[in-house]
Structures are given as C-alpha cells and as structure tokens.
Amino acid sequence: MGRLFSFEDIGELLGVPFVQTALIACAVLGVVAGVLAPLIVSRGMSFAVHGTAELSFTGGAAALLAGVAVQYGAVLGAVVAAVVFGVLGLRQRERDAVIGVVLAFGLGLGVLMLSLYEGRASNKFGLLTGSVVAIDTANIAVLSVVTVLVIATLAVLYRPLLFASTDPDVAVARGVPVRMLSLVFSVLIGLTTALVVPIVGAILVLTVMITPGAAAARVTANPVLATVLAVVFAETALLGGIVLSLAPGLPISGYVAAIAFLIYVVCRLVGSRRRAVSVA
C-alpha cells in the first residue's frame, strides 16, 4: 500500500510548475466534462464516448508518427469520429453498430501507428494511460478554447438539447431540430474527449466523461442540480487523482478511476436509501 499511497514531499511536488499546470488543466477539464456528462448519460451515448476516445487515440498516434503535437491529432481524430457517429448513427438502433465498426478500425489503425513510432516508449504509454507530465501550456490553451466553445454552445442550445434528450419523439413533433442537435452534441463530445485522452488516457476516458453524470443521476432527477453535482464529482476525481499520483509517481488514470468509482458507489447507495425511505 505504501507504493500506491504516499504523501512524502507532497508540498514540494505541488509547487513544481508542471504539476500546477496539470492542476489548472484538470480543474478546467472537470468543468466541461461535468457539464456534458449528465446529457451524455440521458442520451445513452456512453458507447459513443468510448468510440470517440479510441479515434482520438488514433489521431494522437498519427500525430506522434508525424512528429506534431499529440493534442492536435487527438482533437482531429475525435472530431472526425463524432461527425461520423452523428451522421451515420443518429438512430439508437443504428448507433451502436456504427460505433463498433469505426471503433475497431480506429483502434487497429492506432496500434499499427504506435508500432511504427520509434520515439520514447513513454509517449506511447501516455496515450493509453495518461500522464501529468504530458500536460503543458499548449494543452492549457487548447483546453481553454474548447471549454469556452462547449460552454457557449450549451448555453445557447441547452433547453432544446435537454428536450431532445428526454423525449426525442415529442421534440421532433414540436419542430426541434433533433438531427442538427445530435450532430452538434457529438462534436462537443469529440472535442472534450480529445482533451481527456492526454490526461487519463484513451482507456479510461469514460471515467471522466460518464461516471460523474451517472453518479449524479443516482441522487437527483433535477437536470441543473445533476450538472452541478457532476462538475463537483469530476473535479474531485481529477484533482484528487493528481494529488494521489504525485508521490508514488504512478499514472493518474488509476487514481482518477478509483475516486470516480467510489463516488458512484456512494451515490448509488444514497439513491437506494432514499427510494427505500420514500416507499416505506
């Protein structure tokens, strides 16, 4: 356990510039991921997030091979995936099949590209598991732009998007542009997912993009409160994961996943307790 949990020299480590940069990046990422998570859960798009993460991984691997910044390749791959999923798989019964096909192709292509890459092995490993060291000022700049874009878009489209998420058939009958909203939302997911990959890795993107929203849904049906809780949960998992991973020097992803899972378990127990009391 001493290898997994240690707070030796934690104060000194928190003063290191790259750690402070990572904390800022995770704080910003927690906001945008938390805002999107409840909508992702309500729209049943968890598998779409997973597929987008794999294509983001493919884009990052292509960027490594081409010698350009990983985050730009990750963003491009995620946006392409989001557009493909949005255009070809808008219907629920079609979406999973489309995502499965594209995911398998993208994952295989990404592994091939990593095999061809002759650089440091840590760069390859970081795409899968994330790395605090990989977060730099370039990540902060891209993350800030994407965060502003996502928040501004949701501020404009939140009400029709929430309507289309909760009752798409009635939304279509009322004239809500469900197809357009699905495509826009898919792109927002793609952009955010691309920024999660360098931090927690392609394998555990669902930890940040899904678990906070799923946990919030267990304790409240109010969409505004669920969003606030999801942001708090995402921030707790991301920032807590960084702090816990510093002294041991292990990948952040495992700690983020563990914290997020514990939050979900607690919320599930609280939700079950509330329902039992209301029935009684």
PDB file of N, CA and C in Angstrom, residues 151-217:
ATOM      1  N   ILE A 151     -19.064  25.486 -23.502  1.00  0.00           N
ATOM      2  CA  ILE A 151     -19.977  26.165 -22.576  1.00  0.00           C
ATOM      3  C   ILE A 151     -20.880  27.143 -23.324  1.00  0.00           C
ATOM      4  N   ALA A 152     -20.318  27.893 -24.268  1.00  0.00           N
ATOM      5  CA  ALA A 152     -21.116  28.858 -25.030  1.00  0.00           C
ATOM      6  C   ALA A 152     -22.175  28.146 -25.871  1.00  0.00           C
ATOM      7  N   THR A 153     -21.788  27.041 -26.500  1.00  0.00           N
ATOM      8  CA  THR A 153     -22.740  26.289 -27.319  1.00  0.00           C
ATOM      9  C   THR A 153     -23.859  25.704 -26.473  1.00  0.00           C
ATOM     10  N   LEU A 154     -23.512  25.155 -25.324  1.00  0.00           N
ATOM     11  CA  LEU A 154     -24.534  24.589 -24.440  1.00  0.00           C
ATOM     12  C   LEU A 154     -25.452  25.675 -23.875  1.00  0.00           C
ATOM     13  N   ALA A 155     -24.900  26.858 -23.621  1.00  0.00           N
ATOM     14  CA  ALA A 155     -25.720  27.952 -23.113  1.00  0.00           C
ATOM     15  C   ALA A 155     -26.822  28.319 -24.103  1.00  0.00           C
ATOM     16  N   VAL A 156     -26.498  28.205 -25.393  1.00  0.00           N
ATOM     17  CA  VAL A 156     -27.470  28.540 -26.439  1.00  0.00           C
ATOM     18  C   VAL A 156     -28.445  27.390 -26.692  1.00  0.00           C
ATOM     19  N   LEU A 157     -27.929  26.158 -26.674  1.00  0.00           N
ATOM     20  CA  LEU A 157     -28.728  25.006 -27.098  1.00  0.00           C
ATOM     21  C   LEU A 157     -29.223  24.119 -25.957  1.00  0.00           C
ATOM     22  N   TYR A 158     -28.990  24.519 -24.705  1.00  0.00           N
ATOM     23  CA  TYR A 158     -29.258  23.600 -23.602  1.00  0.00           C
ATOM     24  C   TYR A 158     -30.722  23.171 -23.529  1.00  0.00           C
ATOM     25  N   ARG A 159     -31.645  24.118 -23.603  1.00  0.00           N
ATOM     26  CA  ARG A 159     -33.060  23.774 -23.441  1.00  0.00           C
ATOM     27  C   ARG A 159     -33.551  22.821 -24.543  1.00  0.00           C
ATOM     28  N   PRO A 160     -33.333  23.145 -25.839  1.00  0.00           N
ATOM     29  CA  PRO A 160     -33.768  22.187 -26.864  1.00  0.00           C
ATOM     30  C   PRO A 160     -33.005  20.870 -26.812  1.00  0.00           C
ATOM     31  N   LEU A 161     -31.728  20.938 -26.416  1.00  0.00           N
ATOM     32  CA  LEU A 161     -30.934  19.711 -26.315  1.00  0.00           C
ATOM     33  C   LEU A 161     -31.453  18.827 -25.190  1.00  0.00           C
ATOM     34  N   LEU A 162     -31.806  19.428 -24.063  1.00  0.00           N
ATOM     35  CA  LEU A 162     -32.371  18.666 -22.950  1.00  0.00           C
ATOM     36  C   LEU A 162     -33.714  18.067 -23.343  1.00  0.00           C
ATOM     37  N   PHE A 163     -34.535  18.833 -24.062  1.00  0.00           N
ATOM     38  CA  PHE A 163     -35.832  18.351 -24.536  1.00  0.00           C
ATOM     39  C   PHE A 163     -35.641  17.162 -25.476  1.00  0.00           C
ATOM     40  N   ALA A 164     -34.701  17.301 -26.426  1.00  0.00           N
ATOM     41  CA  ALA A 164     -34.438  16.224 -27.383  1.00  0.00           C
ATOM     42  C   ALA A 164     -33.843  14.999 -26.701  1.00  0.00           C
ATOM     43  N   SER A 165     -33.164  15.197 -25.570  1.00  0.00           N
ATOM     44  CA  SER A 165     -32.548  14.081 -24.854  1.00  0.00           C
ATOM     45  C   SER A 165     -33.582  13.289 -24.065  1.00  0.00           C
ATOM     46  N   THR A 166     -34.543  13.999 -23.447  1.00  0.00           N
ATOM     47  CA  THR A 166     -35.516  13.337 -22.589  1.00  0.00           C
ATOM     48  C   THR A 166     -36.677  12.720 -23.366  1.00  0.00           C
ATOM     49  N   ASP A 167     -37.087  13.362 -24.466  1.00  0.00           N
ATOM     50  CA  ASP A 167     -38.219  12.848 -25.246  1.00  0.00           C
ATOM     51  C   ASP A 167     -38.043  13.221 -26.721  1.00  0.00           C
ATOM     52  N   PRO A 168     -37.176  12.499 -27.438  1.00  0.00           N
ATOM     53  CA  PRO A 168     -36.862  12.866 -28.821  1.00  0.00           C
ATOM     54  C   PRO A 168     -38.054  12.832 -29.768  1.00  0.00           C
ATOM     55  N   ASP A 169     -38.988  11.907 -29.563  1.00  0.00           N
ATOM     56  CA  ASP A 169     -40.143  11.817 -30.461  1.00  0.00           C
ATOM     57  C   ASP A 169     -41.027  13.062 -30.355  1.00  0.00           C
ATOM     58  N   VAL A 170     -41.295  13.485 -29.128  1.00  0.00           N
ATOM     59  CA  VAL A 170     -42.099  14.688 -28.940  1.00  0.00           C
ATOM     60  C   VAL A 170     -41.338  15.910 -29.440  1.00  0.00           C
ATOM     61  N   ALA A 171     -40.017  15.921 -29.237  1.00  0.00           N
ATOM     62  CA  ALA A 171     -39.202  17.038 -29.707  1.00  0.00           C
ATOM     63  C   ALA A 171     -39.291  17.178 -31.223  1.00  0.00           C
ATOM     64  N   VAL A 172     -39.259  16.073 -31.936  1.00  0.00           N
ATOM     65  CA  VAL A 172     -39.391  16.112 -33.399  1.00  0.00           C
ATOM     66  C   VAL A 172     -40.760  16.654 -33.786  1.00  0.00           C
ATOM     67  N   ALA A 173     -41.787  16.187 -33.087  1.00  0.00           N
ATOM     68  CA  ALA A 173     -43.151  16.654 -33.375  1.00  0.00           C
ATOM     69  C   ALA A 173     -43.301  18.149 -33.113  1.00  0.00           C
ATOM     70  N   ARG A 174     -42.547  18.677 -32.163  1.00  0.00           N
ATOM     71  CA  ARG A 174     -42.617  20.101 -31.840  1.00  0.00           C
ATOM     72  C   ARG A 174     -41.730  20.951 -32.746  1.00  0.00           C
ATOM     73  N   GLY A 175     -41.031  20.316 -33.672  1.00  0.00           N
ATOM     74  CA  GLY A 175     -40.192  21.066 -34.602  1.00  0.00           C
ATOM     75  C   GLY A 175     -38.774  21.314 -34.134  1.00  0.00           C
ATOM     76  N   VAL A 176     -38.348  20.647 -33.079  1.00  0.00           N
ATOM     77  CA  VAL A 176     -36.968  20.796 -32.601  1.00  0.00           C
ATOM     78  C   VAL A 176     -36.028  20.105 -33.593  1.00  0.00           C
ATOM     79  N   PRO A 177     -34.947  20.766 -34.025  1.00  0.00           N
ATOM     80  CA  PRO A 177     -34.019  20.161 -34.995  1.00  0.00           C
ATOM     81  C   PRO A 177     -33.143  19.086 -34.345  1.00  0.00           C
ATOM     82  N   VAL A 178     -33.732  17.926 -34.104  1.00  0.00           N
ATOM     83  CA  VAL A 178     -33.056  16.857 -33.369  1.00  0.00           C
ATOM     84  C   VAL A 178     -31.799  16.381 -34.088  1.00  0.00           C
ATOM     85  N   ARG A 179     -31.865  16.254 -35.416  1.00  0.00           N
ATOM     86  CA  ARG A 179     -30.701  15.781 -36.167  1.00  0.00           C
ATOM     87  C   ARG A 179     -29.526  16.743 -36.021  1.00  0.00           C
ATOM     88  N   MET A 180     -29.784  18.020 -36.170  1.00  0.00           N
ATOM     89  CA  MET A 180     -28.731  19.015 -36.043  1.00  0.00           C
ATOM     90  C   MET A 180     -28.160  19.028 -34.634  1.00  0.00           C
ATOM     91  N   LEU A 181     -29.042  18.946 -33.633  1.00  0.00           N
ATOM     92  CA  LEU A 181     -28.591  18.953 -32.252  1.00  0.00           C
ATOM     93  C   LEU A 181     -27.723  17.730 -31.945  1.00  0.00           C
ATOM     94  N   SER A 182     -28.101  16.579 -32.482  1.00  0.00           N
ATOM     95  CA  SER A 182     -27.312  15.361 -32.261  1.00  0.00           C
ATOM     96  C   SER A 182     -25.916  15.500 -32.846  1.00  0.00           C
ATOM     97  N   LEU A 183     -25.823  16.093 -34.016  1.00  0.00           N
ATOM     98  CA  LEU A 183     -24.525  16.271 -34.660  1.00  0.00           C
ATOM     99  C   LEU A 183     -23.663  17.257 -33.878  1.00  0.00           C
ATOM    100  N   VAL A 184     -24.261  18.378 -33.468  1.00  0.00           N
ATOM    101  CA  VAL A 184     -23.514  19.378 -32.695  1.00  0.00           C
ATOM    102  C   VAL A 184     -23.046  18.791 -31.371  1.00  0.00           C
ATOM    103  N   PHE A 185     -23.926  18.059 -30.695  1.00  0.00           N
ATOM    104  CA  PHE A 185     -23.557  17.477 -29.414  1.00  0.00           C
ATOM    105  C   PHE A 185     -22.453  16.437 -29.576  1.00  0.00           C
ATOM    106  N   SER A 186     -22.507  15.684 -30.656  1.00  0.00           N
ATOM    107  CA  SER A 186     -21.453  14.695 -30.920  1.00  0.00           C
ATOM    108  C   SER A 186     -20.103  15.379 -31.101  1.00  0.00           C
ATOM    109  N   VAL A 187     -20.094  16.512 -31.778  1.00  0.00           N
ATOM    110  CA  VAL A 187     -18.842  17.252 -31.967  1.00  0.00           C
ATOM    111  C   VAL A 187     -18.319  17.787 -30.638  1.00  0.00           C
ATOM    112  N   LEU A 188     -19.212  18.279 -29.787  1.00  0.00           N
ATOM    113  CA  LEU A 188     -18.800  18.749 -28.462  1.00  0.00           C
ATOM    114  C   LEU A 188     -18.178  17.610 -27.647  1.00  0.00           C
ATOM    115  N   ILE A 189     -18.785  16.439 -27.736  1.00  0.00           N
ATOM    116  CA  ILE A 189     -18.223  15.267 -27.053  1.00  0.00           C
ATOM    117  C   ILE A 189     -16.836  14.957 -27.613  1.00  0.00           C
ATOM    118  N   GLY A 190     -16.715  15.018 -28.934  1.00  0.00           N
ATOM    119  CA  GLY A 190     -15.432  14.719 -29.565  1.00  0.00           C
ATOM    120  C   GLY A 190     -14.336  15.664 -29.120  1.00  0.00           C
ATOM    121  N   LEU A 191     -14.633  16.950 -29.075  1.00  0.00           N
ATOM    122  CA  LEU A 191     -13.641  17.936 -28.656  1.00  0.00           C
ATOM    123  C   LEU A 191     -13.206  17.702 -27.213  1.00  0.00           C
ATOM    124  N   THR A 192     -14.167  17.467 -26.348  1.00  0.00           N
ATOM    125  CA  THR A 192     -13.838  17.270 -24.936  1.00  0.00           C
ATOM    126  C   THR A 192     -13.086  15.962 -24.725  1.00  0.00           C
ATOM    127  N   THR A 193     -13.515  14.919 -25.396  1.00  0.00           N
ATOM    128  CA  THR A 193     -12.845  13.622 -25.265  1.00  0.00           C
ATOM    129  C   THR A 193     -11.383  13.707 -25.680  1.00  0.00           C
ATOM    130  N   ALA A 194     -11.110  14.469 -26.731  1.00  0.00           N
ATOM    131  CA  ALA A 194      -9.734  14.617 -27.209  1.00  0.00           C
ATOM    132  C   ALA A 194      -8.839  15.247 -26.152  1.00  0.00           C
ATOM    133  N   LEU A 195      -9.395  16.086 -25.317  1.00  0.00           N
ATOM    134  CA  LEU A 195      -8.617  16.744 -24.276  1.00  0.00           C
ATOM    135  C   LEU A 195      -8.470  15.871 -23.035  1.00  0.00           C
ATOM    136  N   VAL A 196      -9.384  14.916 -22.862  1.00  0.00           N
ATOM    137  CA  VAL A 196      -9.288  13.997 -21.721  1.00  0.00           C
ATOM    138  C   VAL A 196      -8.186  12.966 -21.953  1.00  0.00           C
ATOM    139  N   VAL A 197      -8.001  12.539 -23.206  1.00  0.00           N
ATOM    140  CA  VAL A 197      -7.073  11.449 -23.527  1.00  0.00           C
ATOM    141  C   VAL A 197      -5.654  11.701 -23.018  1.00  0.00           C
ATOM    142  N   PRO A 198      -5.034  12.873 -23.250  1.00  0.00           N
ATOM    143  CA  PRO A 198      -3.663  13.053 -22.745  1.00  0.00           C
ATOM    144  C   PRO A 198      -3.557  13.004 -21.231  1.00  0.00           C
ATOM    145  N   ILE A 199      -4.664  13.255 -20.523  1.00  0.00           N
ATOM    146  CA  ILE A 199      -4.617  13.318 -19.065  1.00  0.00           C
ATOM    147  C   ILE A 199      -4.866  11.948 -18.431  1.00  0.00           C
ATOM    148  N   VAL A 200      -5.957  11.280 -18.810  1.00  0.00           N
ATOM    149  CA  VAL A 200      -6.275   9.979 -18.207  1.00  0.00           C
ATOM    150  C   VAL A 200      -6.086   8.821 -19.184  1.00  0.00           C
ATOM    151  N   GLY A 201      -5.773   9.097 -20.440  1.00  0.00           N
ATOM    152  CA  GLY A 201      -5.546   8.036 -21.409  1.00  0.00           C
ATOM    153  C   GLY A 201      -6.824   7.586 -22.100  1.00  0.00           C
ATOM    154  N   ALA A 202      -6.670   6.995 -23.258  1.00  0.00           N
ATOM    155  CA  ALA A 202      -7.825   6.557 -24.042  1.00  0.00           C
ATOM    156  C   ALA A 202      -8.613   5.455 -23.346  1.00  0.00           C
ATOM    157  N   ILE A 203      -7.932   4.664 -22.520  1.00  0.00           N
ATOM    158  CA  ILE A 203      -8.587   3.519 -21.891  1.00  0.00           C
ATOM    159  C   ILE A 203      -9.651   3.959 -20.885  1.00  0.00           C
ATOM    160  N   LEU A 204      -9.398   5.041 -20.162  1.00  0.00           N
ATOM    161  CA  LEU A 204     -10.267   5.410 -19.046  1.00  0.00           C
ATOM    162  C   LEU A 204     -10.981   6.747 -19.260  1.00  0.00           C
ATOM    163  N   VAL A 205     -11.230   7.104 -20.496  1.00  0.00           N
ATOM    164  CA  VAL A 205     -11.962   8.337 -20.776  1.00  0.00           C
ATOM    165  C   VAL A 205     -13.352   8.305 -20.146  1.00  0.00           C
ATOM    166  N   LEU A 206     -13.976   7.126 -20.134  1.00  0.00           N
ATOM    167  CA  LEU A 206     -15.325   7.007 -19.564  1.00  0.00           C
ATOM    168  C   LEU A 206     -15.366   7.429 -18.100  1.00  0.00           C
ATOM    169  N   THR A 207     -14.237   7.295 -17.405  1.00  0.00           N
ATOM    170  CA  THR A 207     -14.171   7.695 -16.004  1.00  0.00           C
ATOM    171  C   THR A 207     -14.541   9.160 -15.826  1.00  0.00           C
ATOM    172  N   VAL A 208     -14.077  10.001 -16.719  1.00  0.00           N
ATOM    173  CA  VAL A 208     -14.299  11.441 -16.612  1.00  0.00           C
ATOM    174  C   VAL A 208     -15.578  11.868 -17.320  1.00  0.00           C
ATOM    175  N   MET A 209     -15.869  11.234 -18.453  1.00  0.00           N
ATOM    176  CA  MET A 209     -16.979  11.685 -19.290  1.00  0.00           C
ATOM    177  C   MET A 209     -18.323  11.062 -18.922  1.00  0.00           C
ATOM    178  N   ILE A 210     -18.324   9.938 -18.212  1.00  0.00           N
ATOM    179  CA  ILE A 210     -19.569   9.230 -17.917  1.00  0.00           C
ATOM    180  C   ILE A 210     -19.847   9.128 -16.429  1.00  0.00           C
ATOM    181  N   THR A 211     -18.872   8.682 -15.653  1.00  0.00           N
ATOM    182  CA  THR A 211     -19.107   8.370 -14.242  1.00  0.00           C
ATOM    183  C   THR A 211     -19.677   9.543 -13.444  1.00  0.00           C
ATOM    184  N   PRO A 212     -19.182  10.768 -13.583  1.00  0.00           N
ATOM    185  CA  PRO A 212     -19.787  11.874 -12.817  1.00  0.00           C
ATOM    186  C   PRO A 212     -21.275  12.061 -13.123  1.00  0.00           C
ATOM    187  N   GLY A 213     -21.650  11.966 -14.399  1.00  0.00           N
ATOM    188  CA  GLY A 213     -23.050  12.098 -14.776  1.00  0.00           C
ATOM    189  C   GLY A 213     -23.892  10.937 -14.280  1.00  0.00           C
ATOM    190  N   ALA A 214     -23.347   9.729 -14.344  1.00  0.00           N
ATOM    191  CA  ALA A 214     -24.071   8.553 -13.859  1.00  0.00           C
ATOM    192  C   ALA A 214     -24.259   8.616 -12.353  1.00  0.00           C
ATOM    193  N   ALA A 215     -23.245   9.102 -11.636  1.00  0.00           N
ATOM    194  CA  ALA A 215     -23.360   9.232 -10.182  1.00  0.00           C
ATOM    195  C   ALA A 215     -24.409  10.275  -9.810  1.00  0.00           C
ATOM    196  N   ALA A 216     -24.379  11.414 -10.493  1.00  0.00           N
ATOM    197  CA  ALA A 216     -25.348  12.478 -10.203  1.00  0.00           C
ATOM    198  C   ALA A 216     -26.773  12.017 -10.472  1.00  0.00           C
ATOM    199  N   ALA A 217     -26.954  11.205 -11.513  1.00  0.00           N
ATOM    200  CA  ALA A 217     -28.296  10.726 -11.860  1.00  0.00           C
ATOM    201  C   ALA A 217     -28.864   9.803 -10.793  1.00  0.00           C
TER     202      ALA A 217
END
